Amino acid sequence: MKSLIPKFAFALLGILVLAAALLSLGQREAEAHPLASSYSPSGLSAFRELLIQNGLTTEVTRLEVPKLHPNDLVVAPYYQIDSFFSDDRVPSPATKIALKKHLSQGGRILALPYRLDFRASSAEVLKAPVNLRSTTSTLKLEAHLSTVAQSAFSNLFSEFDDEDSPFGNDGATFSLETRNPFPAWKTTDYSGAAIVTLASSEKGILANVTDGIFLTNRFIDRADDAQLGLALIQGLIRPGGRVVFVESTLGESIEPSLVGVIGPWAVGAWMQILVLFGVIVLTLGVRFGLPVTERRTQQGQRELIDAIADVYCRSRSSAIALDAAYVAANQRIRRAYKLPAGIGDRERDHYLPDDLAKLLYSVDRARTPMVEVLKNGRQKVTYPLNSREARELLAKLETKLDECLPVVQNRLS
């Protein structure tokens, strides 16, 4: 029974964690986040997918200075905030200048205002849809819009002095000067309030929506909200243009990357460099990381002697080999006969057989150089034996030592 208690406690803890996760995911969104990449209730991902399914090219950018073309239709969501302490949720001056420049080049902008309190605005919208009619056609739609007043672009385009401009006194202000404004969509009630207003600014067209909540993921599938949003885009976009969602108007801009600054071709160049680097590594066998420790096989003494003999043979230095062989034979003889260290070579020969003593004398003489003085005063060093004769002499000495020394050792033992 005691073993079941920990398992039961862990099971209850897992259920509690799962319930907390479901509650956090299922609760209503408090603040609005009208991002085209957001799948939250206040996001615009469903609206973007609707445009893609209808054959329109869309792009989402968060750059502070978006890269726009004159034929692009900019969808600019922004917050309706009057508080002085909300500067982080308003577009930066650089973004405002970019939008002004887009209008001056003949571009078009669809401004979508949003209240920051998404829960309160959703409660107002859920009461009943608003009946709308188009002023340019007989189309009538129902849309979920709140009762907020029409935006005056207090946050998207605001005035400030020229001295505050990031371009100095020569920079243009952000005061919006529109001409020939007319309502494109009105309510069908007695008030006839304008819901969507079109106005010309510079060479472009600015479309101002009273409230953009009907395009959020929560309300786009209700009533005719999707049809109204699609009608606005299709009526504003130029042939061959893109629908660009500029999210930097929400105060969430980012700096362009190095590849973005250089250009689109840098992406392909970077991929080609990586492929080339991989080909070089595979073809040349270049290894990375710590170097591999090379383990060398220790050679025996026989290989060492053969190598030294080969060097002596190539250099014709038979005298060196004779000298080394004489010293080694002398040591073997003295150890075998247990001779005192003070006796010389002549006294040593008295203990040796005559043939072995003669061989030692021949080796000693062959290793001694003969110096000849030439007519020009230079000295010429020669040796009595050549390489072949030296090898034969050493072979005889080795054979004689093998014959005599074991007999001496057995006799002494």
Tab-separated table of C-alpha atoms in Angstrom:
chain	number	residue	atom	x	y	z
A	1	MET	CA	0.000	0.000	0.000
A	2	LYS	CA	2.854	2.344	0.776
A	3	SER	CA	4.328	1.845	-2.683
A	4	LEU	CA	1.094	3.036	-4.322
A	5	ILE	CA	1.003	6.377	-2.477
A	6	PRO	CA	3.906	8.042	-4.376
A	7	LYS	CA	2.493	6.923	-7.743
A	8	PHE	CA	-0.938	8.261	-6.834
A	9	ALA	CA	0.596	11.566	-5.686
A	10	PHE	CA	2.560	11.923	-8.933
A	11	ALA	CA	-0.576	11.168	-10.942
A	12	LEU	CA	-2.497	13.906	-9.120
A	13	LEU	CA	0.392	16.312	-9.646
A	14	GLY	CA	0.411	15.551	-13.384
A	15	ILE	CA	-3.337	16.148	-13.633
A	16	LEU	CA	-2.911	19.449	-11.790
A	17	VAL	CA	-0.173	20.609	-14.172
A	18	LEU	CA	-2.247	19.593	-17.208
A	19	ALA	CA	-5.276	21.448	-15.874
A	20	ALA	CA	-3.210	24.576	-15.250
A	21	ALA	CA	-1.844	24.429	-18.798
A	22	LEU	CA	-5.321	24.020	-20.288
A	23	LEU	CA	-6.652	26.915	-18.229
A	24	SER	CA	-3.798	29.178	-19.301
A	25	LEU	CA	-4.334	28.292	-22.957
A	26	GLY	CA	-8.098	28.512	-22.826
A	27	GLN	CA	-8.429	31.804	-21.004
A	28	ARG	CA	-9.345	34.902	-22.913
A	29	GLU	CA	-6.595	37.106	-24.191
A	30	ALA	CA	-6.332	40.295	-22.174
A	31	GLU	CA	-4.143	42.389	-24.498
A	32	ALA	CA	-4.360	42.669	-28.254
A	33	HIS	CA	-1.497	41.344	-30.387
A	34	PRO	CA	-2.589	41.924	-34.000
A	35	LEU	CA	0.395	40.230	-35.644
A	36	ALA	CA	0.111	38.489	-39.002
A	37	SER	CA	2.201	35.629	-37.651
A	38	SER	CA	0.132	35.204	-34.474
A	39	TYR	CA	-2.481	32.461	-34.069
A	40	SER	CA	-3.859	33.940	-30.862
A	41	PRO	CA	-7.449	35.281	-30.811
A	42	SER	CA	-6.210	38.818	-31.517
A	43	GLY	CA	-3.786	37.760	-34.268
A	44	LEU	CA	-4.164	38.256	-38.024
A	45	SER	CA	-2.848	34.904	-39.273
A	46	ALA	CA	-6.279	33.779	-40.528
A	47	PHE	CA	-6.684	37.043	-42.458
A	48	ARG	CA	-3.315	36.522	-44.116
A	49	GLU	CA	-4.181	32.921	-45.040
A	50	LEU	CA	-7.440	34.189	-46.550
A	51	LEU	CA	-5.510	36.567	-48.802
A	52	ILE	CA	-3.095	33.823	-49.850
A	53	GLN	CA	-5.956	31.490	-50.762
A	54	ASN	CA	-7.378	34.218	-52.993
A	55	GLY	CA	-4.146	34.476	-54.983
A	56	LEU	CA	-2.593	37.513	-53.308
A	57	THR	CA	1.102	37.731	-52.471
A	58	THR	CA	1.705	38.573	-48.824
A	59	GLU	CA	4.775	39.404	-46.797
A	60	VAL	CA	5.340	40.069	-43.107
A	61	THR	CA	8.073	42.453	-42.002
A	62	ARG	CA	9.140	43.718	-38.599
A	63	LEU	CA	11.938	45.935	-39.833
A	64	GLU	CA	11.984	49.422	-38.413
A	65	VAL	CA	12.377	50.747	-41.966
A	66	PRO	CA	10.418	48.302	-44.146
A	67	LYS	CA	11.459	47.761	-47.752
A	68	LEU	CA	8.410	48.742	-49.796
A	69	HIS	CA	7.635	49.071	-53.494
A	70	PRO	CA	5.268	51.689	-54.943
A	71	ASN	CA	2.694	49.009	-55.875
A	72	ASP	CA	2.640	47.477	-52.392
A	73	LEU	CA	-0.406	47.739	-50.152
A	74	VAL	CA	0.714	48.223	-46.570
A	75	VAL	CA	-1.452	46.771	-43.802
A	76	ALA	CA	-0.473	48.807	-40.747
A	77	PRO	CA	-2.025	47.686	-37.444
A	78	TYR	CA	-1.438	50.066	-34.550
A	79	TYR	CA	-2.618	50.641	-30.996
A	80	GLN	CA	-4.980	53.425	-29.975
A	81	ILE	CA	-3.076	54.552	-26.902
A	82	ASP	CA	-3.361	57.978	-25.331
A	83	SER	CA	-1.121	57.313	-22.329
A	84	PHE	CA	2.199	59.108	-22.143
A	85	PHE	CA	3.832	55.981	-20.678
A	86	SER	CA	3.176	53.736	-23.693
A	87	ASP	CA	5.960	54.820	-26.012
A	88	ASP	CA	7.079	51.212	-26.498
A	89	ARG	CA	3.808	50.367	-28.285
A	90	VAL	CA	3.906	53.150	-30.859
A	91	PRO	CA	5.860	53.181	-34.131
A	92	SER	CA	9.287	54.729	-34.117
A	93	PRO	CA	10.028	57.945	-36.046
A	94	ALA	CA	11.925	55.934	-38.658
A	95	THR	CA	8.860	53.763	-39.293
A	96	LYS	CA	6.634	56.814	-39.649
A	97	ILE	CA	9.019	58.379	-42.144
A	98	ALA	CA	9.072	55.136	-44.146
A	99	LEU	CA	5.258	55.120	-44.340
A	100	LYS	CA	5.171	58.791	-45.323
A	101	LYS	CA	7.715	58.072	-48.036
A	102	HIS	CA	5.602	55.173	-49.285
A	103	LEU	CA	2.586	57.455	-49.609
A	104	SER	CA	4.627	60.098	-51.403
A	105	GLN	CA	5.698	57.478	-53.971
A	106	GLY	CA	2.106	56.592	-54.764
A	107	GLY	CA	1.749	53.685	-52.357
A	108	ARG	CA	-1.362	52.727	-50.432
A	109	ILE	CA	-1.852	52.027	-46.735
A	110	LEU	CA	-4.659	50.269	-44.856
A	111	ALA	CA	-4.537	51.473	-41.241
A	112	LEU	CA	-6.100	49.117	-38.677
A	113	PRO	CA	-6.451	50.602	-35.185
A	114	TYR	CA	-6.797	48.305	-32.167
A	115	ARG	CA	-7.606	48.945	-28.561
A	116	LEU	CA	-5.032	47.539	-26.194
A	117	ASP	CA	-7.706	45.938	-23.973
A	118	PHE	CA	-8.781	43.116	-26.267
A	119	ARG	CA	-11.104	41.572	-23.684
A	120	ALA	CA	-13.147	44.755	-23.270
A	121	SER	CA	-13.342	45.457	-26.996
A	122	SER	CA	-14.377	41.853	-27.684
A	123	ALA	CA	-17.226	42.155	-25.188
A	124	GLU	CA	-18.559	45.206	-27.032
A	125	VAL	CA	-18.282	43.544	-30.436
A	126	LEU	CA	-20.114	40.383	-29.345
A	127	LYS	CA	-23.330	42.280	-28.679
A	128	ALA	CA	-24.490	42.524	-32.290
A	129	PRO	CA	-22.923	42.915	-35.745
A	130	VAL	CA	-23.087	46.258	-37.536
A	131	ASN	CA	-24.817	46.478	-40.913
A	132	LEU	CA	-22.644	48.209	-43.516
A	133	ARG	CA	-23.151	49.353	-47.065
A	134	SER	CA	-20.623	50.326	-49.694
A	135	THR	CA	-20.801	53.856	-51.053
A	136	THR	CA	-19.382	52.766	-54.412
A	137	SER	CA	-21.603	49.712	-54.999
A	138	THR	CA	-24.756	48.029	-53.760
A	139	LEU	CA	-22.816	45.593	-51.582
A	140	LYS	CA	-24.114	45.274	-48.020
A	141	LEU	CA	-22.327	43.357	-45.283
A	142	GLU	CA	-22.486	42.665	-41.568
A	143	ALA	CA	-19.330	43.283	-39.569
A	144	HIS	CA	-18.364	43.059	-35.915
A	145	LEU	CA	-17.131	46.519	-34.973
A	146	SER	CA	-16.925	48.243	-31.621
A	147	THR	CA	-18.401	51.652	-30.915
A	148	VAL	CA	-15.087	53.465	-30.711
A	149	ALA	CA	-14.799	56.773	-32.463
A	150	GLN	CA	-13.071	57.030	-35.797
A	151	SER	CA	-9.296	57.187	-35.359
A	152	ALA	CA	-7.492	60.420	-36.132
A	153	PHE	CA	-4.138	58.620	-36.481
A	154	SER	CA	-2.944	59.977	-33.182
A	155	ASN	CA	-0.396	57.179	-32.900
A	156	LEU	CA	0.356	56.093	-36.437
A	157	PHE	CA	0.964	59.621	-37.763
A	158	SER	CA	1.622	62.205	-35.084
A	159	GLU	CA	3.052	65.694	-35.338
A	160	PHE	CA	6.240	66.845	-33.729
A	161	ASP	CA	8.658	69.657	-34.299
A	162	ASP	CA	11.238	69.513	-37.039
A	163	GLU	CA	14.023	69.712	-34.498
A	164	ASP	CA	12.882	66.353	-33.093
A	165	SER	CA	13.149	64.681	-36.479
A	166	PRO	CA	15.899	62.089	-36.789
A	167	PHE	CA	16.887	63.787	-40.061
A	168	GLY	CA	17.320	67.223	-38.484
A	169	ASN	CA	15.512	70.372	-39.514
A	170	ASP	CA	15.424	69.281	-43.147
A	171	GLY	CA	13.421	66.153	-42.351
A	172	ALA	CA	9.711	66.052	-43.010
A	173	THR	CA	7.295	66.041	-40.103
A	174	PHE	CA	4.766	63.303	-39.613
A	175	SER	CA	1.709	65.511	-39.779
A	176	LEU	CA	-0.811	63.805	-42.054
A	177	GLU	CA	-2.325	66.049	-44.700
A	178	THR	CA	-5.158	64.295	-46.506
A	179	ARG	CA	-7.253	65.612	-49.340
A	180	ASN	CA	-10.691	64.709	-50.639
A	181	PRO	CA	-11.639	62.293	-47.858
A	182	PHE	CA	-14.790	60.300	-48.492
A	183	PRO	CA	-16.405	57.351	-46.692
A	184	ALA	CA	-16.084	54.037	-48.530
A	185	TRP	CA	-18.266	52.100	-46.069
A	186	LYS	CA	-21.047	53.448	-43.864
A	187	THR	CA	-23.493	52.048	-41.375
A	188	THR	CA	-27.004	51.486	-42.652
A	189	ASP	CA	-28.695	53.044	-39.605
A	190	TYR	CA	-29.912	56.591	-39.381
A	191	SER	CA	-26.519	57.916	-38.287
A	192	GLY	CA	-24.696	56.720	-41.390
A	193	ALA	CA	-21.373	56.760	-39.539
A	194	ALA	CA	-18.327	56.208	-41.689
A	195	ILE	CA	-16.551	52.921	-40.955
A	196	VAL	CA	-13.898	52.995	-43.700
A	197	THR	CA	-12.618	56.340	-44.975
A	198	LEU	CA	-10.392	56.828	-48.024
A	199	ALA	CA	-8.242	59.912	-48.420
A	200	SER	CA	-5.472	60.935	-50.773
A	201	SER	CA	-2.175	61.795	-49.140
A	202	GLU	CA	0.691	62.972	-51.335
A	203	LYS	CA	0.361	60.669	-54.360
A	204	GLY	CA	-0.920	57.674	-52.419
A	205	ILE	CA	-4.168	56.613	-50.819
A	206	LEU	CA	-4.738	56.105	-47.110
A	207	ALA	CA	-7.602	53.874	-45.954
A	208	ASN	CA	-8.603	54.403	-42.349
A	209	VAL	CA	-10.769	51.787	-40.612
A	210	THR	CA	-12.709	52.669	-37.489
A	211	ASP	CA	-11.767	49.425	-35.755
A	212	GLY	CA	-9.712	46.499	-37.065
A	213	ILE	CA	-11.040	43.924	-34.619
A	214	PHE	CA	-13.239	42.288	-37.262
A	215	LEU	CA	-10.087	40.971	-39.013
A	216	THR	CA	-8.709	39.159	-35.944
A	217	ASN	CA	-8.709	35.379	-35.691
A	218	ARG	CA	-11.589	35.462	-33.238
A	219	PHE	CA	-14.034	37.413	-35.402
A	220	ILE	CA	-12.992	36.922	-39.041
A	221	ASP	CA	-15.233	33.850	-39.395
A	222	ARG	CA	-18.294	35.658	-38.020
A	223	ALA	CA	-20.955	37.325	-40.149
A	224	ASP	CA	-19.356	38.905	-43.269
A	225	ASP	CA	-16.091	39.976	-41.637
A	226	ALA	CA	-13.906	37.916	-43.995
A	227	GLN	CA	-15.758	39.222	-47.060
A	228	LEU	CA	-15.370	42.817	-45.872
A	229	GLY	CA	-11.622	42.400	-45.276
A	230	LEU	CA	-11.133	40.779	-48.677
A	231	ALA	CA	-13.147	43.553	-50.369
A	232	LEU	CA	-10.960	46.220	-48.738
A	233	ILE	CA	-7.745	44.562	-49.916
A	234	GLN	CA	-8.976	43.880	-53.442
A	235	GLY	CA	-10.249	47.443	-53.778
A	236	LEU	CA	-6.974	49.019	-52.655
A	237	ILE	CA	-4.242	46.810	-54.085
A	238	ARG	CA	-2.737	47.567	-57.461
A	239	PRO	CA	-2.168	44.916	-60.148
A	240	GLY	CA	0.977	42.938	-59.391
A	241	GLY	CA	1.372	44.469	-55.935
A	242	ARG	CA	2.011	42.744	-52.638
A	243	VAL	CA	0.167	42.911	-49.337
A	244	VAL	CA	2.837	43.808	-46.790
A	245	PHE	CA	1.980	43.483	-43.091
A	246	VAL	CA	4.172	46.072	-41.367
A	247	GLU	CA	4.315	44.981	-37.714
A	248	SER	CA	6.784	47.677	-36.700
A	249	THR	CA	3.804	50.057	-36.359
A	250	LEU	CA	3.011	48.159	-33.138
A	251	GLY	CA	6.336	49.216	-31.649
A	252	GLU	CA	7.893	45.766	-32.123
A	253	SER	CA	10.505	46.560	-34.741
A	254	ILE	CA	13.783	44.739	-35.292
A	255	GLU	CA	17.058	45.676	-36.913
A	256	PRO	CA	17.812	44.192	-40.346
A	257	SER	CA	20.272	41.313	-40.504
A	258	LEU	CA	23.541	41.442	-42.398
A	259	VAL	CA	22.095	39.346	-45.228
A	260	GLY	CA	19.076	41.639	-45.407
A	261	VAL	CA	21.297	44.696	-45.697
A	262	ILE	CA	23.473	43.201	-48.425
A	263	GLY	CA	20.579	41.908	-50.506
A	264	PRO	CA	18.705	38.698	-51.366
A	265	TRP	CA	21.585	37.470	-53.511
A	266	ALA	CA	23.692	37.108	-50.353
A	267	VAL	CA	21.564	34.150	-49.225
A	268	GLY	CA	22.435	32.163	-52.349
A	269	ALA	CA	26.077	33.189	-52.130
A	270	TRP	CA	26.236	32.115	-48.493
A	271	MET	CA	24.730	28.710	-49.311
A	272	GLN	CA	27.215	28.236	-52.161
A	273	ILE	CA	30.094	29.060	-49.812
A	274	LEU	CA	28.859	26.447	-47.329
A	275	VAL	CA	28.543	23.817	-50.062
A	276	LEU	CA	32.036	24.662	-51.352
A	277	PHE	CA	33.419	24.405	-47.835
A	278	GLY	CA	31.824	20.971	-47.437
A	279	VAL	CA	33.262	19.803	-50.763
A	280	ILE	CA	36.751	20.947	-49.733
A	281	VAL	CA	36.476	19.131	-46.416
A	282	LEU	CA	35.297	15.897	-48.048
A	283	THR	CA	37.843	15.920	-50.864
A	284	LEU	CA	40.896	16.897	-48.828
A	285	GLY	CA	39.965	14.922	-45.746
A	286	VAL	CA	40.431	17.886	-43.417
A	287	ARG	CA	39.752	16.911	-39.819
A	288	PHE	CA	38.386	19.209	-37.128
A	289	GLY	CA	38.835	19.249	-33.409
A	290	LEU	CA	41.834	18.028	-31.448
A	291	PRO	CA	44.660	16.508	-33.511
A	292	VAL	CA	44.887	12.734	-33.499
A	293	THR	CA	47.827	11.481	-31.441
A	294	GLU	CA	50.128	9.513	-33.705
A	295	ARG	CA	51.280	6.304	-32.094
A	296	ARG	CA	54.622	5.211	-33.472
A	297	THR	CA	55.715	1.585	-33.291
A	298	GLN	CA	58.973	1.207	-31.409
A	299	GLN	CA	61.526	-0.513	-33.628
A	300	GLY	CA	63.849	-3.206	-32.291
A	301	GLN	CA	67.638	-3.133	-32.053
A	302	ARG	CA	67.981	-5.280	-35.157
A	303	GLU	CA	66.266	-2.641	-37.302
A	304	LEU	CA	68.443	0.046	-35.730
A	305	ILE	CA	71.650	-1.861	-36.499
A	306	ASP	CA	70.535	-2.521	-40.065
A	307	ALA	CA	69.760	1.156	-40.554
A	308	ILE	CA	73.138	2.238	-39.185
A	309	ALA	CA	74.907	-0.313	-41.357
A	310	ASP	CA	73.035	0.916	-44.395
A	311	VAL	CA	74.101	4.494	-43.637
A	312	TYR	CA	77.735	3.431	-43.233
A	313	CYS	CA	77.595	1.439	-46.440
A	314	ARG	CA	76.193	4.309	-48.464
A	315	SER	CA	78.700	6.773	-47.065
A	316	ARG	CA	81.554	4.258	-47.520
A	317	SER	CA	82.535	4.720	-43.870
A	318	SER	CA	83.746	1.182	-43.259
A	319	ALA	CA	86.336	2.439	-40.772
A	320	ILE	CA	83.582	3.516	-38.381
A	321	ALA	CA	81.997	0.075	-38.528
A	322	LEU	CA	85.400	-1.554	-37.980
A	323	ASP	CA	86.052	0.667	-34.982
A	324	ALA	CA	82.675	-0.153	-33.418
A	325	ALA	CA	83.178	-3.871	-34.072
A	326	TYR	CA	86.670	-3.815	-32.531
A	327	VAL	CA	85.451	-2.066	-29.357
A	328	ALA	CA	82.540	-4.506	-28.995
A	329	ALA	CA	84.814	-7.547	-29.542
A	330	ASN	CA	87.343	-6.241	-26.997
A	331	GLN	CA	84.588	-5.886	-24.375
A	332	ARG	CA	83.239	-9.383	-25.061
A	333	ILE	CA	86.724	-10.906	-24.766
A	334	ARG	CA	87.553	-9.122	-21.504
A	335	ARG	CA	84.226	-10.198	-19.966
A	336	ALA	CA	84.625	-13.770	-21.170
A	337	TYR	CA	88.197	-14.146	-19.907
A	338	LYS	CA	87.537	-11.975	-16.842
A	339	LEU	CA	90.634	-9.937	-17.547
A	340	PRO	CA	91.690	-7.093	-15.251
A	341	ALA	CA	90.811	-3.619	-16.455
A	342	GLY	CA	94.399	-2.386	-16.338
A	343	ILE	CA	96.033	-4.727	-18.877
A	344	GLY	CA	96.635	-3.517	-22.447
A	345	ASP	CA	95.856	-5.080	-25.774
A	346	ARG	CA	99.209	-6.858	-26.083
A	347	GLU	CA	98.853	-8.535	-22.697
A	348	ARG	CA	95.285	-9.424	-23.649
A	349	ASP	CA	96.466	-11.245	-26.770
A	350	HIS	CA	98.540	-13.665	-24.643
A	351	TYR	CA	95.285	-15.191	-23.344
A	352	LEU	CA	93.739	-15.546	-26.809
A	353	PRO	CA	94.179	-18.171	-29.500
A	354	ASP	CA	96.590	-17.173	-32.254
A	355	ASP	CA	93.993	-16.979	-35.017
A	356	LEU	CA	91.657	-14.781	-32.906
A	357	ALA	CA	94.559	-12.507	-31.930
A	358	LYS	CA	95.528	-12.138	-35.591
A	359	LEU	CA	91.964	-11.206	-36.553
A	360	LEU	CA	91.842	-8.568	-33.818
A	361	TYR	CA	95.160	-7.172	-35.022
A	362	SER	CA	93.862	-7.038	-38.606
A	363	VAL	CA	90.694	-5.207	-37.541
A	364	ASP	CA	92.718	-2.772	-35.435
A	365	ARG	CA	94.991	-2.032	-38.349
A	366	ALA	CA	92.113	-1.713	-40.841
A	367	ARG	CA	90.346	0.860	-38.688
A	368	THR	CA	93.427	3.047	-38.420
A	369	PRO	CA	93.490	5.768	-41.120
A	370	MET	CA	96.555	6.301	-43.347
A	371	VAL	CA	97.405	9.959	-43.955
A	372	GLU	CA	99.199	10.882	-47.209
A	373	VAL	CA	100.536	14.404	-47.840
A	374	LEU	CA	99.976	15.514	-51.439
A	375	LYS	CA	102.181	17.856	-53.480
A	376	ASN	CA	99.848	20.802	-52.977
A	377	GLY	CA	100.157	20.393	-49.222
A	378	ARG	CA	96.754	18.843	-48.673
A	379	GLN	CA	96.287	15.613	-46.757
A	380	LYS	CA	94.551	12.552	-48.147
A	381	VAL	CA	93.069	10.066	-45.678
A	382	THR	CA	92.686	6.476	-46.842
A	383	TYR	CA	92.038	3.076	-45.245
A	384	PRO	CA	93.679	-0.247	-46.006
A	385	LEU	CA	90.445	-2.078	-46.829
A	386	ASN	CA	87.465	-1.209	-48.973
A	387	SER	CA	83.849	-1.796	-47.949
A	388	ARG	CA	83.604	-5.357	-49.284
A	389	GLU	CA	86.870	-6.434	-47.641
A	390	ALA	CA	85.831	-4.795	-44.366
A	391	ARG	CA	82.550	-6.750	-44.353
A	392	GLU	CA	84.391	-10.021	-44.971
A	393	LEU	CA	86.846	-9.273	-42.153
A	394	LEU	CA	84.051	-8.473	-39.713
A	395	ALA	CA	82.206	-11.654	-40.645
A	396	LYS	CA	85.331	-13.714	-39.901
A	397	LEU	CA	85.783	-11.941	-36.562
A	398	GLU	CA	82.169	-12.564	-35.557
A	399	THR	CA	82.442	-16.234	-36.473
A	400	LYS	CA	85.691	-16.666	-34.558
A	401	LEU	CA	84.295	-14.991	-31.463
A	402	ASP	CA	81.281	-17.304	-31.503
A	403	GLU	CA	83.623	-20.316	-31.684
A	404	CYS	CA	86.148	-19.312	-29.017
A	405	LEU	CA	84.229	-17.459	-26.339
A	406	PRO	CA	81.679	-20.183	-25.403
A	407	VAL	CA	84.555	-22.673	-24.939
A	408	VAL	CA	86.349	-20.242	-22.628
A	409	GLN	CA	83.177	-19.581	-20.611
A	410	ASN	CA	82.532	-23.314	-20.149
A	411	ARG	CA	86.124	-23.906	-19.114
A	412	LEU	CA	86.059	-21.100	-16.550
A	413	SER	CA	82.748	-22.239	-15.140
